[in-house]
Amino acid sequence: MGKRAITAEDLLKFKFVGDPQTSPDGTRVAYVLTQIDGEKDGYYSSIYVTDLEDEGRPYTYQYKADQLIRDTTPKWSPNGKTLAFLSNRTGKKQIWLLPVDGGEAKPLTDVPNGVLEYQWSPDGKRMVITTKGDAETTSDTQTNATGEDSGRHEDKKSDVIEITRLRYKADGVGIHDDKRKQVYLFSIEDQTWTRLTDETYDFTQPSFSPDGKKVLYVGSKDQDIEERQIPSLWQFDLATGEENLLYEGNGIITSPTYSPDGQWVAFAGHNRGWMSSGNVEVWLVPTTGGKAHKLTSDLDHPVGNLVGVDAKYDTAVLRLIWSPDSQDIYFYATVGGDCKLFKTNIEGQVSEALTPAQANVSSFDLINEQRAVVVLGHPQSTGDLVVQDLDSVDERQQLTDWNGPLLSEIALSEPEQIKYTSTDGLEIEGWLLKPYPFQEGQQYPLILQIHGGPHTAYGNGLHHEMQLMAAKGYVVLYTNPRGSHGYGHDFVRAVVGDYSGMDYEDLMAGVDYVIENKDYVDTDQLFVTGGSYGGYMTNVIVTKTDRFKAAVTQRSICNWHSFYGTSDIGYFFTWYQHGKADLWADEEKLLAISPLRYAKNVQTPTLIVHSEEDLRCPMEQAEQWYVALKRLGVETKFVRFPDENHDLSRSGKPQHRLERLDHIINWFEARTEKKVSTQV
């Protein structure tokens, strides 16, 4: 029997592998397996351990019928006998310890606000832990945003919120309280806590020095922290109790890690100030302090995985991993539509890619200097564990195949890579999905998909939504216009100060290229959709052309002037992305690139999809666009999703994700003319 077409409900059947962690002796790997529970309408995760020969067995279980357990962030103890992990079993995320060779997991911490990050000490007797506020007690009085006692006890707690911070909210978080992220030293044996950081500032990403005598962390004590966020590297001497500024940053700093010999700290970041759209690079700074040196100057690609897909749920954070001899640093970077593993030595000589093309690394760990365990995804896989030979890019052993049974049933359209030139001659990369089943001689409608960001990318991952569109009989075109990551520093910065300019030309040039070169596209049936920046560009497109029969704009922006003060990133994102645009001095500039100004040009039937709790692109943007189009007589519908934020399409409630897909597909199908095959 042939394979069947993919359905929306197949989304609930996918399983997602992530965050591999190699045991100290290099014989086993712990990892996270995340699955979707359709009945409970959520996600659950378990820790698995494999001996590098098979998928392994579960070490943690979903034992509560009324709760979706999230066991994540596995970390081996230095002696390899205990596996620590974070779990929400008791409500807030706490650290649990599990004997590797048998026994029940037991909670290690009971932190009032939950554990955000943690790391073992080299001797396995302590941990460094990040939490919000006090690690041991909670106050029985309410404090306002200034930190002052309101005079009310918990039983009379007011629900009124006082705000004094400029950065007072965040999408997916809500309104910030007055608790700062703090780094604590925790003694496992006697259960004592020692706060290492200044409670008036935020500090994160702690790690021990190889000798266990110092703790490294990231944070800023800049008095301008509300206006600009430029972190630095700090080092705390556990013997003297002294904190020293190791490196004063001038841009992003993330994923700092000591070299095994204790002489260096590597980190990912840049030195281009508090706002930049360019590449993140690998840097090196001596542990004695001093100047940081950029190691990846010759690699014009950003560190990290910036390829966006909707069928991925890797819970790992970006890691830089040292070789045992302290000479090399392993990392992954986005290269066009791929994310590849690389290494650089401390002299700044970067290797060729260590993983294959047409694939995406989402997390990894070293086994030794010859092998790495990698979560590798591609257009036919959400990502599975493979053991990658680091001396031969084509040599690897697949460890897991969690979606094998599902993928043996369903047909996936194979993406066709295309490259075309925009109207100014710049080369743009894109991909086409043909409908399934595809019939020669038939012409099919086309959907243009536009990614968010704009500083992200489409690429070689499994896109469930796009595969569903192909299964419904559509050609799907997705491209990386200028502003996308993966094509060099200049390419990603080319959109800054030119929104709705050449980026629009890049997108439309892609449509024109496909029409001219693919005779199976029905030129009378073009559709367009996108989210976030992609929603903004969808709005731009329907104000500039009526070539598209219908549009779906998702979590979009239509008014940069109001976005400035309502988005959680509005005031600084707007300022930087539009060429240091000032709300008052550049009012005309902001309105000139706002689709709302040109709503009278819209003739395209438009579906507006937005989440009620979206603080990144606030609901007011969708409301303005809907009222404008409705008032002007455009055929439109407004779909609002409660209890969802900006990440609805990627990590929203499963049932909402299915409903969202139904609304999009139904909007297009209602306006698609069914044509008889021209096949003779």
PDB file of C-alpha atoms in Angstrom, residues 106-275:
ATOM      1  CA  LYS A 106      14.190  12.172  44.829  1.00  0.00           C
ATOM      2  CA  PRO A 107      13.833  15.956  45.002  1.00  0.00           C
ATOM      3  CA  LEU A 108      16.986  17.853  45.918  1.00  0.00           C
ATOM      4  CA  THR A 109      15.626  21.401  46.088  1.00  0.00           C
ATOM      5  CA  ASP A 110      12.473  23.159  47.193  1.00  0.00           C
ATOM      6  CA  VAL A 111      13.091  26.667  45.897  1.00  0.00           C
ATOM      7  CA  PRO A 112      10.061  28.994  46.232  1.00  0.00           C
ATOM      8  CA  ASN A 113      10.330  30.369  42.690  1.00  0.00           C
ATOM      9  CA  GLY A 114      11.756  27.270  41.053  1.00  0.00           C
ATOM     10  CA  VAL A 115      15.183  26.516  39.610  1.00  0.00           C
ATOM     11  CA  LEU A 116      16.095  28.167  36.311  1.00  0.00           C
ATOM     12  CA  GLU A 117      19.605  26.766  35.789  1.00  0.00           C
ATOM     13  CA  TYR A 118      22.076  24.579  37.621  1.00  0.00           C
ATOM     14  CA  GLN A 119      25.488  22.921  37.345  1.00  0.00           C
ATOM     15  CA  TRP A 120      27.398  20.335  39.386  1.00  0.00           C
ATOM     16  CA  SER A 121      30.679  21.254  41.071  1.00  0.00           C
ATOM     17  CA  PRO A 122      33.700  19.234  39.887  1.00  0.00           C
ATOM     18  CA  ASP A 123      33.710  17.238  43.139  1.00  0.00           C
ATOM     19  CA  GLY A 124      29.953  16.571  42.989  1.00  0.00           C
ATOM     20  CA  LYS A 125      29.349  17.998  46.459  1.00  0.00           C
ATOM     21  CA  ARG A 126      27.805  21.339  45.484  1.00  0.00           C
ATOM     22  CA  MET A 127      25.802  23.021  42.752  1.00  0.00           C
ATOM     23  CA  VAL A 128      25.467  26.538  41.426  1.00  0.00           C
ATOM     24  CA  ILE A 129      21.828  27.401  40.880  1.00  0.00           C
ATOM     25  CA  THR A 130      19.935  30.304  39.320  1.00  0.00           C
ATOM     26  CA  THR A 131      16.549  31.246  40.735  1.00  0.00           C
ATOM     27  CA  LYS A 132      14.408  34.347  40.995  1.00  0.00           C
ATOM     28  CA  GLY A 133      14.585  36.072  44.362  1.00  0.00           C
ATOM     29  CA  ASP A 134      15.397  34.298  47.612  1.00  0.00           C
ATOM     30  CA  ALA A 135      16.264  30.616  47.350  1.00  0.00           C
ATOM     31  CA  GLU A 136      15.171  29.698  50.861  1.00  0.00           C
ATOM     32  CA  THR A 137      12.205  31.770  52.079  1.00  0.00           C
ATOM     33  CA  THR A 138       9.283  33.796  50.811  1.00  0.00           C
ATOM     34  CA  SER A 139       8.189  37.054  52.387  1.00  0.00           C
ATOM     35  CA  ASP A 140       4.842  37.135  54.178  1.00  0.00           C
ATOM     36  CA  THR A 141       4.350  40.721  53.117  1.00  0.00           C
ATOM     37  CA  GLN A 142       3.710  42.110  49.700  1.00  0.00           C
ATOM     38  CA  THR A 143       6.336  44.330  48.131  1.00  0.00           C
ATOM     39  CA  ASN A 144       5.614  46.728  45.340  1.00  0.00           C
ATOM     40  CA  ALA A 145       7.744  47.294  42.275  1.00  0.00           C
ATOM     41  CA  THR A 146      10.073  49.611  44.216  1.00  0.00           C
ATOM     42  CA  GLY A 147      10.795  46.885  46.770  1.00  0.00           C
ATOM     43  CA  GLU A 148       8.977  48.694  49.582  1.00  0.00           C
ATOM     44  CA  ASP A 149       6.756  46.893  52.069  1.00  0.00           C
ATOM     45  CA  SER A 150       3.145  47.622  51.191  1.00  0.00           C
ATOM     46  CA  GLY A 151       2.098  46.916  54.768  1.00  0.00           C
ATOM     47  CA  ARG A 152      -0.374  44.206  53.720  1.00  0.00           C
ATOM     48  CA  HIS A 153      -0.093  40.554  54.643  1.00  0.00           C
ATOM     49  CA  GLU A 154      -0.657  37.721  52.176  1.00  0.00           C
ATOM     50  CA  ASP A 155      -4.266  37.204  53.260  1.00  0.00           C
ATOM     51  CA  LYS A 156      -5.022  40.776  52.181  1.00  0.00           C
ATOM     52  CA  LYS A 157      -2.782  40.888  49.178  1.00  0.00           C
ATOM     53  CA  SER A 158      -3.771  43.471  46.596  1.00  0.00           C
ATOM     54  CA  ASP A 159      -4.047  42.551  42.939  1.00  0.00           C
ATOM     55  CA  VAL A 160      -2.964  46.058  41.904  1.00  0.00           C
ATOM     56  CA  ILE A 161       0.329  46.122  40.005  1.00  0.00           C
ATOM     57  CA  GLU A 162       2.772  49.005  40.434  1.00  0.00           C
ATOM     58  CA  ILE A 163       5.356  49.403  37.686  1.00  0.00           C
ATOM     59  CA  THR A 164       8.568  51.419  37.775  1.00  0.00           C
ATOM     60  CA  ARG A 165      10.776  49.396  35.392  1.00  0.00           C
ATOM     61  CA  LEU A 166      11.073  50.303  31.712  1.00  0.00           C
ATOM     62  CA  ARG A 167      11.396  46.642  30.682  1.00  0.00           C
ATOM     63  CA  TYR A 168       8.402  45.572  32.738  1.00  0.00           C
ATOM     64  CA  LYS A 169       6.948  42.714  30.663  1.00  0.00           C
ATOM     65  CA  ALA A 170       7.975  39.864  28.387  1.00  0.00           C
ATOM     66  CA  ASP A 171       6.089  37.652  25.976  1.00  0.00           C
ATOM     67  CA  GLY A 172       5.504  34.221  27.471  1.00  0.00           C
ATOM     68  CA  VAL A 173       6.244  35.589  30.960  1.00  0.00           C
ATOM     69  CA  GLY A 174       3.856  38.473  31.551  1.00  0.00           C
ATOM     70  CA  ILE A 175       4.449  41.390  33.903  1.00  0.00           C
ATOM     71  CA  HIS A 176       7.788  41.143  35.683  1.00  0.00           C
ATOM     72  CA  ASP A 177       7.751  41.181  39.477  1.00  0.00           C
ATOM     73  CA  ASP A 178      10.470  42.772  41.607  1.00  0.00           C
ATOM     74  CA  LYS A 179      12.458  39.541  42.018  1.00  0.00           C
ATOM     75  CA  ARG A 180      15.827  39.457  40.266  1.00  0.00           C
ATOM     76  CA  LYS A 181      17.601  36.369  38.951  1.00  0.00           C
ATOM     77  CA  GLN A 182      20.256  35.360  41.462  1.00  0.00           C
ATOM     78  CA  VAL A 183      23.108  32.836  41.545  1.00  0.00           C
ATOM     79  CA  TYR A 184      23.408  30.653  44.648  1.00  0.00           C
ATOM     80  CA  LEU A 185      25.929  28.118  45.853  1.00  0.00           C
ATOM     81  CA  PHE A 186      24.126  25.074  47.228  1.00  0.00           C
ATOM     82  CA  SER A 187      25.729  22.428  49.437  1.00  0.00           C
ATOM     83  CA  ILE A 188      24.174  19.042  48.643  1.00  0.00           C
ATOM     84  CA  GLU A 189      25.357  17.434  51.871  1.00  0.00           C
ATOM     85  CA  ASP A 190      24.150  19.973  54.441  1.00  0.00           C
ATOM     86  CA  GLN A 191      21.445  21.668  52.296  1.00  0.00           C
ATOM     87  CA  THR A 192      22.792  25.204  52.847  1.00  0.00           C
ATOM     88  CA  TRP A 193      22.514  28.153  50.492  1.00  0.00           C
ATOM     89  CA  THR A 194      24.943  31.012  49.836  1.00  0.00           C
ATOM     90  CA  ARG A 195      23.927  33.846  47.556  1.00  0.00           C
ATOM     91  CA  LEU A 196      26.830  34.938  45.353  1.00  0.00           C
ATOM     92  CA  THR A 197      25.296  37.827  43.421  1.00  0.00           C
ATOM     93  CA  ASP A 198      23.989  41.329  44.075  1.00  0.00           C
ATOM     94  CA  GLU A 199      20.233  41.040  44.596  1.00  0.00           C
ATOM     95  CA  THR A 200      19.536  44.374  42.883  1.00  0.00           C
ATOM     96  CA  TYR A 201      20.595  43.036  39.460  1.00  0.00           C
ATOM     97  CA  ASP A 202      19.985  39.955  37.304  1.00  0.00           C
ATOM     98  CA  PHE A 203      22.664  37.276  36.918  1.00  0.00           C
ATOM     99  CA  THR A 204      22.444  34.016  34.964  1.00  0.00           C
ATOM    100  CA  GLN A 205      24.377  31.134  33.353  1.00  0.00           C
ATOM    101  CA  PRO A 206      26.593  30.118  36.283  1.00  0.00           C
ATOM    102  CA  SER A 207      29.398  27.561  35.987  1.00  0.00           C
ATOM    103  CA  PHE A 208      32.252  26.260  38.120  1.00  0.00           C
ATOM    104  CA  SER A 209      35.913  26.606  37.260  1.00  0.00           C
ATOM    105  CA  PRO A 210      37.596  23.212  36.669  1.00  0.00           C
ATOM    106  CA  ASP A 211      39.176  23.282  40.136  1.00  0.00           C
ATOM    107  CA  GLY A 212      35.843  24.199  41.761  1.00  0.00           C
ATOM    108  CA  LYS A 213      37.290  27.302  43.406  1.00  0.00           C
ATOM    109  CA  LYS A 214      35.520  29.939  41.339  1.00  0.00           C
ATOM    110  CA  VAL A 215      32.093  30.516  39.819  1.00  0.00           C
ATOM    111  CA  LEU A 216      31.511  32.328  36.533  1.00  0.00           C
ATOM    112  CA  TYR A 217      28.251  34.086  35.648  1.00  0.00           C
ATOM    113  CA  VAL A 218      26.771  36.708  33.326  1.00  0.00           C
ATOM    114  CA  GLY A 219      25.090  39.972  34.319  1.00  0.00           C
ATOM    115  CA  SER A 220      25.235  43.729  34.308  1.00  0.00           C
ATOM    116  CA  LYS A 221      25.524  46.352  37.016  1.00  0.00           C
ATOM    117  CA  ASP A 222      25.215  49.143  34.491  1.00  0.00           C
ATOM    118  CA  GLN A 223      23.043  51.954  35.823  1.00  0.00           C
ATOM    119  CA  ASP A 224      21.658  52.193  32.279  1.00  0.00           C
ATOM    120  CA  ILE A 225      20.470  48.567  32.320  1.00  0.00           C
ATOM    121  CA  GLU A 226      16.824  49.538  31.777  1.00  0.00           C
ATOM    122  CA  GLU A 227      17.718  51.495  28.659  1.00  0.00           C
ATOM    123  CA  ARG A 228      20.362  49.175  27.232  1.00  0.00           C
ATOM    124  CA  GLN A 229      21.254  45.640  28.204  1.00  0.00           C
ATOM    125  CA  ILE A 230      24.960  44.927  27.868  1.00  0.00           C
ATOM    126  CA  PRO A 231      26.077  42.087  30.146  1.00  0.00           C
ATOM    127  CA  SER A 232      29.558  41.341  31.434  1.00  0.00           C
ATOM    128  CA  LEU A 233      31.384  38.269  32.726  1.00  0.00           C
ATOM    129  CA  TRP A 234      31.884  38.028  36.485  1.00  0.00           C
ATOM    130  CA  GLN A 235      34.034  35.626  38.486  1.00  0.00           C
ATOM    131  CA  PHE A 236      33.388  34.843  42.149  1.00  0.00           C
ATOM    132  CA  ASP A 237      36.215  33.486  44.313  1.00  0.00           C
ATOM    133  CA  LEU A 238      34.642  30.998  46.726  1.00  0.00           C
ATOM    134  CA  ALA A 239      37.607  31.094  49.119  1.00  0.00           C
ATOM    135  CA  THR A 240      37.815  34.877  49.527  1.00  0.00           C
ATOM    136  CA  GLY A 241      34.191  35.741  48.832  1.00  0.00           C
ATOM    137  CA  GLU A 242      35.320  38.361  46.314  1.00  0.00           C
ATOM    138  CA  GLU A 243      33.603  39.083  43.026  1.00  0.00           C
ATOM    139  CA  ASN A 244      35.699  40.364  40.127  1.00  0.00           C
ATOM    140  CA  LEU A 245      34.780  41.721  36.733  1.00  0.00           C
ATOM    141  CA  LEU A 246      36.418  39.271  34.340  1.00  0.00           C
ATOM    142  CA  TYR A 247      35.324  40.921  31.099  1.00  0.00           C
ATOM    143  CA  GLU A 248      33.296  44.064  30.511  1.00  0.00           C
ATOM    144  CA  GLY A 249      31.011  43.311  27.621  1.00  0.00           C
ATOM    145  CA  ASN A 250      30.024  45.494  24.714  1.00  0.00           C
ATOM    146  CA  GLY A 251      27.274  43.317  23.280  1.00  0.00           C
ATOM    147  CA  ILE A 252      25.551  39.971  23.764  1.00  0.00           C
ATOM    148  CA  ILE A 253      27.268  37.393  26.001  1.00  0.00           C
ATOM    149  CA  THR A 254      25.878  33.895  26.295  1.00  0.00           C
ATOM    150  CA  SER A 255      26.986  30.303  26.958  1.00  0.00           C
ATOM    151  CA  PRO A 256      30.254  31.068  28.821  1.00  0.00           C
ATOM    152  CA  THR A 257      32.344  28.020  29.672  1.00  0.00           C
ATOM    153  CA  TYR A 258      35.764  27.412  31.226  1.00  0.00           C
ATOM    154  CA  SER A 259      38.454  25.504  29.352  1.00  0.00           C
ATOM    155  CA  PRO A 260      39.412  22.231  31.081  1.00  0.00           C
ATOM    156  CA  ASP A 261      42.844  23.645  31.997  1.00  0.00           C
ATOM    157  CA  GLY A 262      41.199  26.704  33.598  1.00  0.00           C
ATOM    158  CA  GLN A 263      43.109  29.241  31.502  1.00  0.00           C
ATOM    159  CA  TRP A 264      40.304  30.458  29.252  1.00  0.00           C
ATOM    160  CA  VAL A 265      36.621  31.267  29.110  1.00  0.00           C
ATOM    161  CA  ALA A 266      34.847  30.860  25.764  1.00  0.00           C
ATOM    162  CA  PHE A 267      31.504  32.538  25.080  1.00  0.00           C
ATOM    163  CA  ALA A 268      29.146  33.313  22.218  1.00  0.00           C
ATOM    164  CA  GLY A 269      28.367  36.958  21.544  1.00  0.00           C
ATOM    165  CA  HIS A 270      29.383  40.113  19.742  1.00  0.00           C
ATOM    166  CA  ASN A 271      30.888  43.516  20.541  1.00  0.00           C
ATOM    167  CA  ARG A 272      28.514  45.699  18.547  1.00  0.00           C
ATOM    168  CA  GLY A 273      26.643  47.320  21.401  1.00  0.00           C
ATOM    169  CA  TRP A 274      23.258  46.715  22.954  1.00  0.00           C
ATOM    170  CA  MET A 275      21.429  46.197  19.646  1.00  0.00           C
TER     171      MET A 275
END
